[in-house]
GROMACS .gro file of N, CA and C in nm:
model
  282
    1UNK      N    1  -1.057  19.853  30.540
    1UNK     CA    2  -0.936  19.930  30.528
    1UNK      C    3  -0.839  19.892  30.641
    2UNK      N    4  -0.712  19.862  30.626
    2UNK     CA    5  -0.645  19.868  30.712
    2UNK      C    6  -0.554  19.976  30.808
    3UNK      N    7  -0.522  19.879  30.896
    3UNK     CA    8  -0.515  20.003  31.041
    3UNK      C    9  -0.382  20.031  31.034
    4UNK      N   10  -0.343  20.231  31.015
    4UNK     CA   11  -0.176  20.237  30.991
    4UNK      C   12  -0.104  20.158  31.065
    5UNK      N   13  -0.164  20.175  31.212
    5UNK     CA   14  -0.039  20.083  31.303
    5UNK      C   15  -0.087  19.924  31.277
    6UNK      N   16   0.046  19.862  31.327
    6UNK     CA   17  -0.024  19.752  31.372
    6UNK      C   18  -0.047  19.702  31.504
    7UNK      N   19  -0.099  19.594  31.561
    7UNK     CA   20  -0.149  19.567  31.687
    7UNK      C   21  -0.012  19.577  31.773
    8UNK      N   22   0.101  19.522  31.759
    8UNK     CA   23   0.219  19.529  31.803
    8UNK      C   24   0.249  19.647  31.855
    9UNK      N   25   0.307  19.738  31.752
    9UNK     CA   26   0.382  19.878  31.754
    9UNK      C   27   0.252  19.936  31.814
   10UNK      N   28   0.126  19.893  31.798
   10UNK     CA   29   0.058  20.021  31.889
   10UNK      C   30   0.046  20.008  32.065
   11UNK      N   31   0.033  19.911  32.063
   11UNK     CA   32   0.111  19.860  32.211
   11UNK      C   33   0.205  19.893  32.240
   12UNK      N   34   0.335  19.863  32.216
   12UNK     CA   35   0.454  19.921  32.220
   12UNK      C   36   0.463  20.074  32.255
   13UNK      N   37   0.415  20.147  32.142
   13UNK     CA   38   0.367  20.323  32.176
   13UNK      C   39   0.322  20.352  32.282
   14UNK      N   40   0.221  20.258  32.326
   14UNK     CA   41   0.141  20.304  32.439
   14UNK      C   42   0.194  20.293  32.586
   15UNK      N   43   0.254  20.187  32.553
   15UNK     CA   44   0.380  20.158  32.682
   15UNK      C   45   0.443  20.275  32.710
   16UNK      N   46   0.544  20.308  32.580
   16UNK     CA   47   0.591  20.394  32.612
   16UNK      C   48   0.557  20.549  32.625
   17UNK      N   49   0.452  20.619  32.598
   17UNK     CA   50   0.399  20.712  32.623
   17UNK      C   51   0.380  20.697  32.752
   18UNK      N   52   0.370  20.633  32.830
   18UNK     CA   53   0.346  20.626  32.979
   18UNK      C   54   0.513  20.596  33.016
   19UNK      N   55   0.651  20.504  33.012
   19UNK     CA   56   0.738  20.498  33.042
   19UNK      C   57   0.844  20.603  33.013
   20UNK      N   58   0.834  20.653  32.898
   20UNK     CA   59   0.937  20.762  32.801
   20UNK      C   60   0.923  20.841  32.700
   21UNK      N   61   0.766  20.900  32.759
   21UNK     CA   62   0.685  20.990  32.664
   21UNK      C   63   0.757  21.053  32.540
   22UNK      N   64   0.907  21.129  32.611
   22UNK     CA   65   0.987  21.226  32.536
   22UNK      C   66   1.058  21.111  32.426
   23UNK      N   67   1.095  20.995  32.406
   23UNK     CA   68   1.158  20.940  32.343
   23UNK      C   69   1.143  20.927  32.164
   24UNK      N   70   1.212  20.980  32.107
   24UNK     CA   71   1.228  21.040  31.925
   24UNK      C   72   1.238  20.880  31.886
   25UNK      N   73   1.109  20.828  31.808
   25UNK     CA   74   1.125  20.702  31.746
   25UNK      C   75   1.115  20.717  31.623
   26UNK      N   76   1.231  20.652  31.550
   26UNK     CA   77   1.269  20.610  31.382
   26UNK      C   78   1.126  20.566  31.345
   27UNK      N   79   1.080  20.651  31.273
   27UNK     CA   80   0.908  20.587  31.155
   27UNK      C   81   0.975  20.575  30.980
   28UNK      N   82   0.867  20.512  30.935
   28UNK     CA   83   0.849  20.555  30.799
   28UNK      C   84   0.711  20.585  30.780
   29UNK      N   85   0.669  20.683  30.724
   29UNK     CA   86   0.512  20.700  30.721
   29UNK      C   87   0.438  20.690  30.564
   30UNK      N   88   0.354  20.595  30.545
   30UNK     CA   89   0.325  20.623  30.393
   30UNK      C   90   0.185  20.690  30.396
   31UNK      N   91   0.191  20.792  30.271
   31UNK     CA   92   0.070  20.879  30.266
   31UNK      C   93  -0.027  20.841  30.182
   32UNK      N   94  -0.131  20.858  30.191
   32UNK     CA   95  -0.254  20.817  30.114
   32UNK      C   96  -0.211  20.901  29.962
   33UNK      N   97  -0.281  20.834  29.827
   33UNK     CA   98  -0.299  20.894  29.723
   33UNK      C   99  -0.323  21.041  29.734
   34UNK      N  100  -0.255  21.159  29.721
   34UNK     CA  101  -0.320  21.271  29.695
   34UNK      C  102  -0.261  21.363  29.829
   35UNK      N  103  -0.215  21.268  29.928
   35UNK     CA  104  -0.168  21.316  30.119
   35UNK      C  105  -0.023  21.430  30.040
   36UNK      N  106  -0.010  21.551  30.129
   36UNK     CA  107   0.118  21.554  30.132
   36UNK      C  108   0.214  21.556  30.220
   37UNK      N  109   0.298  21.561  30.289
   37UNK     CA  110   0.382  21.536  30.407
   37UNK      C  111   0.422  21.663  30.445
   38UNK      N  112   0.407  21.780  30.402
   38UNK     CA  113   0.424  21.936  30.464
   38UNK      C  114   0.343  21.927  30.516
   39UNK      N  115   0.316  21.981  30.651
   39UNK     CA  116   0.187  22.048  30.723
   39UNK      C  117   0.132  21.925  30.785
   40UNK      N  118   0.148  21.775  30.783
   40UNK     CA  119   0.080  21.694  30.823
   40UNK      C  120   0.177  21.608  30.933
   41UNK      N  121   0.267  21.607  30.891
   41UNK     CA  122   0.363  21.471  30.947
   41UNK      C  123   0.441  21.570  31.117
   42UNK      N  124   0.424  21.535  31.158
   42UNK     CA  125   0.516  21.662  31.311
   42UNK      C  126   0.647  21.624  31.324
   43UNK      N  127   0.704  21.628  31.182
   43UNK     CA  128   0.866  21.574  31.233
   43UNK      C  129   0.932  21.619  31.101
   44UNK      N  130   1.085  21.707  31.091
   44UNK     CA  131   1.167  21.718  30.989
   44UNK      C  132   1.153  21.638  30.874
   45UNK      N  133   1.120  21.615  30.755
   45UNK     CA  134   1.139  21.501  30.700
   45UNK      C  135   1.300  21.514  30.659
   46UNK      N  136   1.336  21.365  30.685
   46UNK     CA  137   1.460  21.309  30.712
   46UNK      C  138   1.456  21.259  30.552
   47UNK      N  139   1.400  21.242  30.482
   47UNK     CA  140   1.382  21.115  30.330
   47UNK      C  141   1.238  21.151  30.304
   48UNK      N  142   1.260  21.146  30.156
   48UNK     CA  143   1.089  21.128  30.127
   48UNK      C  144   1.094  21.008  30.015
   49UNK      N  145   1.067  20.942  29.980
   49UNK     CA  146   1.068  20.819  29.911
   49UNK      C  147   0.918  20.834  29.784
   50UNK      N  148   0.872  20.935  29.694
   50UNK     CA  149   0.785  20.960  29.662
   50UNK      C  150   0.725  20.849  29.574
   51UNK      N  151   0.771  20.770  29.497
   51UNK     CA  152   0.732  20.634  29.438
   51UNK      C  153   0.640  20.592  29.537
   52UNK      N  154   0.672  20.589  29.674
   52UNK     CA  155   0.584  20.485  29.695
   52UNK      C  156   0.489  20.610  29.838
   53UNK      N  157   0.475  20.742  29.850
   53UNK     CA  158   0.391  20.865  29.835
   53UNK      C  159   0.436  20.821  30.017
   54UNK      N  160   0.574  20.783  30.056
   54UNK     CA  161   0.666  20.751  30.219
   54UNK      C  162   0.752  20.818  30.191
   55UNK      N  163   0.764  20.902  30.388
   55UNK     CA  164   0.857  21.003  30.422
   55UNK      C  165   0.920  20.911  30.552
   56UNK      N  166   1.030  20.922  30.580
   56UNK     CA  167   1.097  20.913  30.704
   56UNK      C  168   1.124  21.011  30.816
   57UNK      N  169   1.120  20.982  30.950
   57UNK     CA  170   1.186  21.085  31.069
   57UNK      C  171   1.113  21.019  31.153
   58UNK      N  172   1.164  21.082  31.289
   58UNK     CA  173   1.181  21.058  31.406
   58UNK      C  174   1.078  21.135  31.477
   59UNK      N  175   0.988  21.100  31.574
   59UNK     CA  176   0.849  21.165  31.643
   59UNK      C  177   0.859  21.082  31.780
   60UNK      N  178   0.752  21.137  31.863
   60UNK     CA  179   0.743  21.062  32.008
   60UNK      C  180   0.663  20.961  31.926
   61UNK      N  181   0.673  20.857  32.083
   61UNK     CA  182   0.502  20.780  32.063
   61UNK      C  183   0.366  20.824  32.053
   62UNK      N  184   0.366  20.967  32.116
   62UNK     CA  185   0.229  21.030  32.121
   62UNK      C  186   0.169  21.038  32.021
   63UNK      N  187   0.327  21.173  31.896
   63UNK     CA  188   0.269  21.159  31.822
   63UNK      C  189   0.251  21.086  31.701
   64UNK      N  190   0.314  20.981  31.730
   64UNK     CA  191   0.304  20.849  31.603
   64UNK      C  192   0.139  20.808  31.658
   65UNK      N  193   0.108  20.786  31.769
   65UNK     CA  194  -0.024  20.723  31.790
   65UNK      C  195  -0.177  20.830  31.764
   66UNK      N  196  -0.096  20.977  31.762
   66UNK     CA  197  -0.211  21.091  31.721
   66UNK      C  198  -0.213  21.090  31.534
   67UNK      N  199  -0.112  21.068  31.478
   67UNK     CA  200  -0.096  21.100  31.349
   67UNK      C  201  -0.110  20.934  31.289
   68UNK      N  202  -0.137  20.827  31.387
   68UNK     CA  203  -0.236  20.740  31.323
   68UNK      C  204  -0.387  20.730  31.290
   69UNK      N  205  -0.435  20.840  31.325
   69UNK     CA  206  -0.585  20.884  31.317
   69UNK      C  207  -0.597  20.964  31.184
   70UNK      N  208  -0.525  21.011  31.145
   70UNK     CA  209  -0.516  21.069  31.071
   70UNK      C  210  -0.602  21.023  30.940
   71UNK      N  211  -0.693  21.122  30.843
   71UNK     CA  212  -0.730  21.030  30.742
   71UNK      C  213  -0.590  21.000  30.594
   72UNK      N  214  -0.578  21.087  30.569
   72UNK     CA  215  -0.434  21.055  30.489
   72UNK      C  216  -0.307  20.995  30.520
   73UNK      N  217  -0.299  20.904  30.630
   73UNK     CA  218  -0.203  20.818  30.677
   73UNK      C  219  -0.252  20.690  30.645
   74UNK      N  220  -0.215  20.663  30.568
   74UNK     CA  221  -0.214  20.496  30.533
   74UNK      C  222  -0.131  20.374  30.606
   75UNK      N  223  -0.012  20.432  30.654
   75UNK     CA  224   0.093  20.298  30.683
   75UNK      C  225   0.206  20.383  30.811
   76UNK      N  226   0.210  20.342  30.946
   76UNK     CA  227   0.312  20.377  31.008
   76UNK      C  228   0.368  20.289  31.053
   77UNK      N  229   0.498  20.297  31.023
   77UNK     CA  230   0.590  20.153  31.046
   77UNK      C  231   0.719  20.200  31.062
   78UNK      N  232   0.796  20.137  31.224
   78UNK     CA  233   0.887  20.121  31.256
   78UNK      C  234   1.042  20.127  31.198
   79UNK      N  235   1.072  20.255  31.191
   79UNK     CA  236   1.222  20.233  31.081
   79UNK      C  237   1.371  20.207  31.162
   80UNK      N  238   1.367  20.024  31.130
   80UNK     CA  239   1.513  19.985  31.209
   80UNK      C  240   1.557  19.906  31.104
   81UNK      N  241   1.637  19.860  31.189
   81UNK     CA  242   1.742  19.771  31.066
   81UNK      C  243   1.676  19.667  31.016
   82UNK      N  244   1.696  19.572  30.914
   82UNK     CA  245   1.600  19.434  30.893
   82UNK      C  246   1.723  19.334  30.923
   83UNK      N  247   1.705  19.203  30.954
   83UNK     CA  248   1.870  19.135  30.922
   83UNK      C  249   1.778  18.971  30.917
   84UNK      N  250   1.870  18.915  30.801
   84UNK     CA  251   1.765  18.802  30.744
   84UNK      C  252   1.782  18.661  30.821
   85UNK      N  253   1.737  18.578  30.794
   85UNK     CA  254   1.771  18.465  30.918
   85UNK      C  255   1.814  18.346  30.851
   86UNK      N  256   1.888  18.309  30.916
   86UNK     CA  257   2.004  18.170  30.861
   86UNK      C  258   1.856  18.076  30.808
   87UNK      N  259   1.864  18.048  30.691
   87UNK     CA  260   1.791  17.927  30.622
   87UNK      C  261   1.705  17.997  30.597
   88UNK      N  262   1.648  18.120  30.545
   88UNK     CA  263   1.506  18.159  30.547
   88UNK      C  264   1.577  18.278  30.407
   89UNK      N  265   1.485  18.337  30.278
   89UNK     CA  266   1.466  18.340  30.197
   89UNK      C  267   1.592  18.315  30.083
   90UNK      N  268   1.566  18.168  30.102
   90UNK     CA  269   1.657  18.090  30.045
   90UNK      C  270   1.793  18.100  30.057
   91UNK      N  271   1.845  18.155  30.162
   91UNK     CA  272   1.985  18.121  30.195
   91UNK      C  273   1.974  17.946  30.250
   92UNK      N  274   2.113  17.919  30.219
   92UNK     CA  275   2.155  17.746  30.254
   92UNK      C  276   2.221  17.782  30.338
   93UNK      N  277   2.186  17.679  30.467
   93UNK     CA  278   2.300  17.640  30.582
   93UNK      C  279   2.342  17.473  30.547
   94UNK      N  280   2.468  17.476  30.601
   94UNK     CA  281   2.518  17.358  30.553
   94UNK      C  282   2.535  17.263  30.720
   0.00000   0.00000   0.00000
């Protein structure tokens, strides 16, 4: 099974739980088959995206790294901008 965080962002968290404990980071969280996002998630939901059973909002690092233990958390991932890169899915540079 794979691990909600990944090796990256859980590093990252951990940094900052020690540098800027208090700091509100942009997530998207996806829930296991059957999960629901009342009562589980420690943050307003901002979006719920139910197709794919993902809520959005903003939490510390603490608790993004406590509510990765979680058994009905499947996926916690970083919600920022994406921006695509010159020559890469099939855009042409000339």
């Amino acid at each position: 099974m794979r691990e909600p965080l990944d090796q990256g962002l859980r590093e990252l968290l951990q940094r900052l739980v020690a540098e800027d404990p208090g700091r509100r980071v942009p997530f998207i969280v996806t829930l296991r088959t059957g999960a629901r996002a009342a009562g589980l998630v420690p943050f307003r939901v901002e979006q719920e995206f139910e197709v794919i059973r993902a809520v959005s909002g903003t939490m510390t690092p603490a608790e993004a790294l406590a509510l990765s233990e979680h058994k009905d958390i499947e996926r916690i991932e970083y919600d920022g901008q994406v921006h695509a890169l010159a020559g890469h899915a099939g855009s042409k540079t000339s």
